[in-house]
C-alpha atoms as one frame of an Amber mdcrd trajectory, in Angstrom:
protein
   0.209  -0.006  -0.083   1.457   3.661  -1.140   0.979   6.226   1.501  -1.616
   7.712  -0.715  -3.416   5.413  -0.269  -2.349   4.524   3.261  -3.906   7.953
   4.549  -7.015   7.361   2.140  -8.164   5.030   4.165  -7.662   6.067   6.799
  -9.243   9.982   6.206 -12.056   7.657   4.501 -13.143   5.753   7.633 -14.080
   9.147   9.351 -17.318   9.903   7.705 -19.083   7.256   8.169 -18.375   7.453
  12.442 -18.831  11.394  11.976 -22.412   9.986  10.032 -22.805   7.287  13.336
 -22.492   9.800  16.055 -24.862  11.823  15.278 -27.739  10.627  12.995 -30.900
  10.926  14.164 -30.446  13.014  16.812 -32.413  16.534  17.437 -30.111  19.832
  17.697 -31.686  19.614  21.386 -29.557  16.169  21.546 -26.948  17.652  19.974
 -26.841  20.848  22.279 -26.560  18.176  25.174 -23.879  17.978  27.396 -23.648
  14.518  29.704 -22.862  16.144  32.693 -21.199  19.930  34.066 -17.964  20.916
  32.133 -18.519  17.610  29.300 -18.964  18.709  26.020 -22.237  17.576  23.331
 -21.870  15.608  20.626 -23.050  18.489  18.985 -19.510  20.473  19.309 -17.520
  17.473  19.257 -18.090  16.690  15.783 -18.150  20.553  14.960 -14.407  20.499
  16.634 -13.145  17.788  14.983 -14.508  19.309  12.041 -13.122  22.912  11.997
  -9.700  21.433  13.141  -9.281  19.735   9.899 -10.344  22.247   7.557  -8.489
  24.955   9.610  -5.559  22.216   9.427  -5.954  21.095   5.903  -6.490  24.332
   4.373  -3.736  25.876   5.702  -1.434  23.342   4.143  -3.330  24.229   0.717
  -2.108  27.477   1.143  -6.102  27.928   1.057  -9.388  29.406   2.404 -11.267
  26.914   4.905 -14.925  25.494   4.274 -15.847  27.452   7.414 -15.591  31.050
   5.428 -17.493  30.211   2.070 -21.352  29.660   1.618 -23.414  29.888   5.335
 -22.048  27.228   6.624 -20.754  29.556  10.263 -24.869  30.394  10.412 -26.196
  26.784  10.265 -24.269  26.328  13.925 -25.114  29.702  15.170 -21.428  31.237
  14.644 -19.762  33.869  12.490 -17.354  33.065   9.768 -13.961  33.308  12.644
 -11.565  31.740  10.107  -9.362  31.391  13.881 -12.303  29.728  15.653 -11.865
  25.941  16.063 -13.055  24.758  19.469  -9.735  24.792  21.220  -9.606  26.489
  24.251 -13.140  27.044  24.455 -14.846  28.425  27.881 -18.590  26.325  28.815
 -19.862  29.847  27.523 -18.203  29.473  23.985 -19.219  25.695  24.136 -22.387
  26.234  24.879 -22.761  28.841  21.600 -21.902  26.422  18.873 -25.508  24.887
  18.078 -25.829  23.160  14.703 -29.365  23.269  13.413 -29.182  20.029  12.310
 -27.207  16.513  12.936 -27.736  16.932   8.783 -25.608  20.112   9.215 -22.972
  18.822  11.138 -23.310  15.851   8.118 -22.741  18.280   5.307 -20.334  20.008
   7.222 -18.396  17.178   7.494 -18.246  15.950   3.854 -17.322  19.005   2.531
 -13.837  19.158   4.096 -13.708  15.405   3.715 -14.317  15.184  -0.099 -11.161
  18.444  -0.172  -9.087  16.137   1.991  -9.697  13.785   0.044  -8.538  15.743
  -2.381  -6.085  16.847  -1.362  -4.105  13.215   0.003  -4.627  11.495  -3.676
  -1.158  11.293  -5.800   0.388  12.423  -2.264   4.112  10.650  -2.290   6.518
   9.521   0.535   9.053  11.910  -0.111   5.697  14.311   0.345   5.565  13.911
   4.456   8.855  15.244   4.787   7.651  18.896   3.737   8.185  21.265   5.994
   5.012  23.177   6.781   4.822  24.869  10.489   9.042  25.580  11.568   7.523
  27.545  15.438   7.863  23.540  17.018  10.686  22.121  17.884  11.611  20.085
  15.511   9.672  21.616  13.197   6.871  19.624  11.419   6.085  17.596   8.539
   3.148  17.284   6.555   3.396  13.166   7.811   3.254  14.589  11.327   0.880
  17.155  10.496  -1.755  14.951   8.455  -1.429  11.590  11.495  -2.201  14.177
  14.105  -5.145  15.865  11.987  -6.070  12.031  11.502  -5.709  11.205  15.353
  -7.286  14.624  16.680 -10.603  13.471  14.685 -10.615  10.679  15.554  -9.744
  10.519  19.266 -13.431  13.148  18.936 -15.469  11.218  17.036 -15.097   8.367
  19.226 -16.222  10.750  22.462 -19.307  12.299  19.983 -20.248   8.493  19.097
 -19.468   7.765  23.713 -21.407  11.218  24.190 -24.748   9.760  21.930 -24.496
   7.188  23.864 -25.247   8.728  27.360 -27.724  11.335  25.737 -29.650   8.720
  24.618 -29.370   6.488  28.009 -31.062   9.927  29.672
């Protein structure tokens, strides 16, 4: 398996996991936290999508999907390209209000489509390109892509777990 196929397989599993975490939930369920200080399903899926969108747009030196169309409006937010949810306070978490499960699915699929196109044709040598010199050691494309996938996998697992908790309530 070549590197492009491996990354495509890794990222290609996420859309079904995202859909399974949110499909059929009401806006109220998407916003319901399982306890004080815990993140709701809607915020978790929004955040994982925002991180992928933000980071891949940076790799492409392109605008984020978030700032095109009315994505932000579908979540009750403004189209701030710097707002990925990282470091959100409880009030900021509560402000993320997806209009529906479909809004989360649609936004994730738009981001995943662009990510998939980016991954197609990557060669092993591409992964050694330094994409962020602010770290020691500098971050390569390969490390960044693994980091994005790992973050998304953690958060979609959390969303699935929280879904189970709120469905029991």
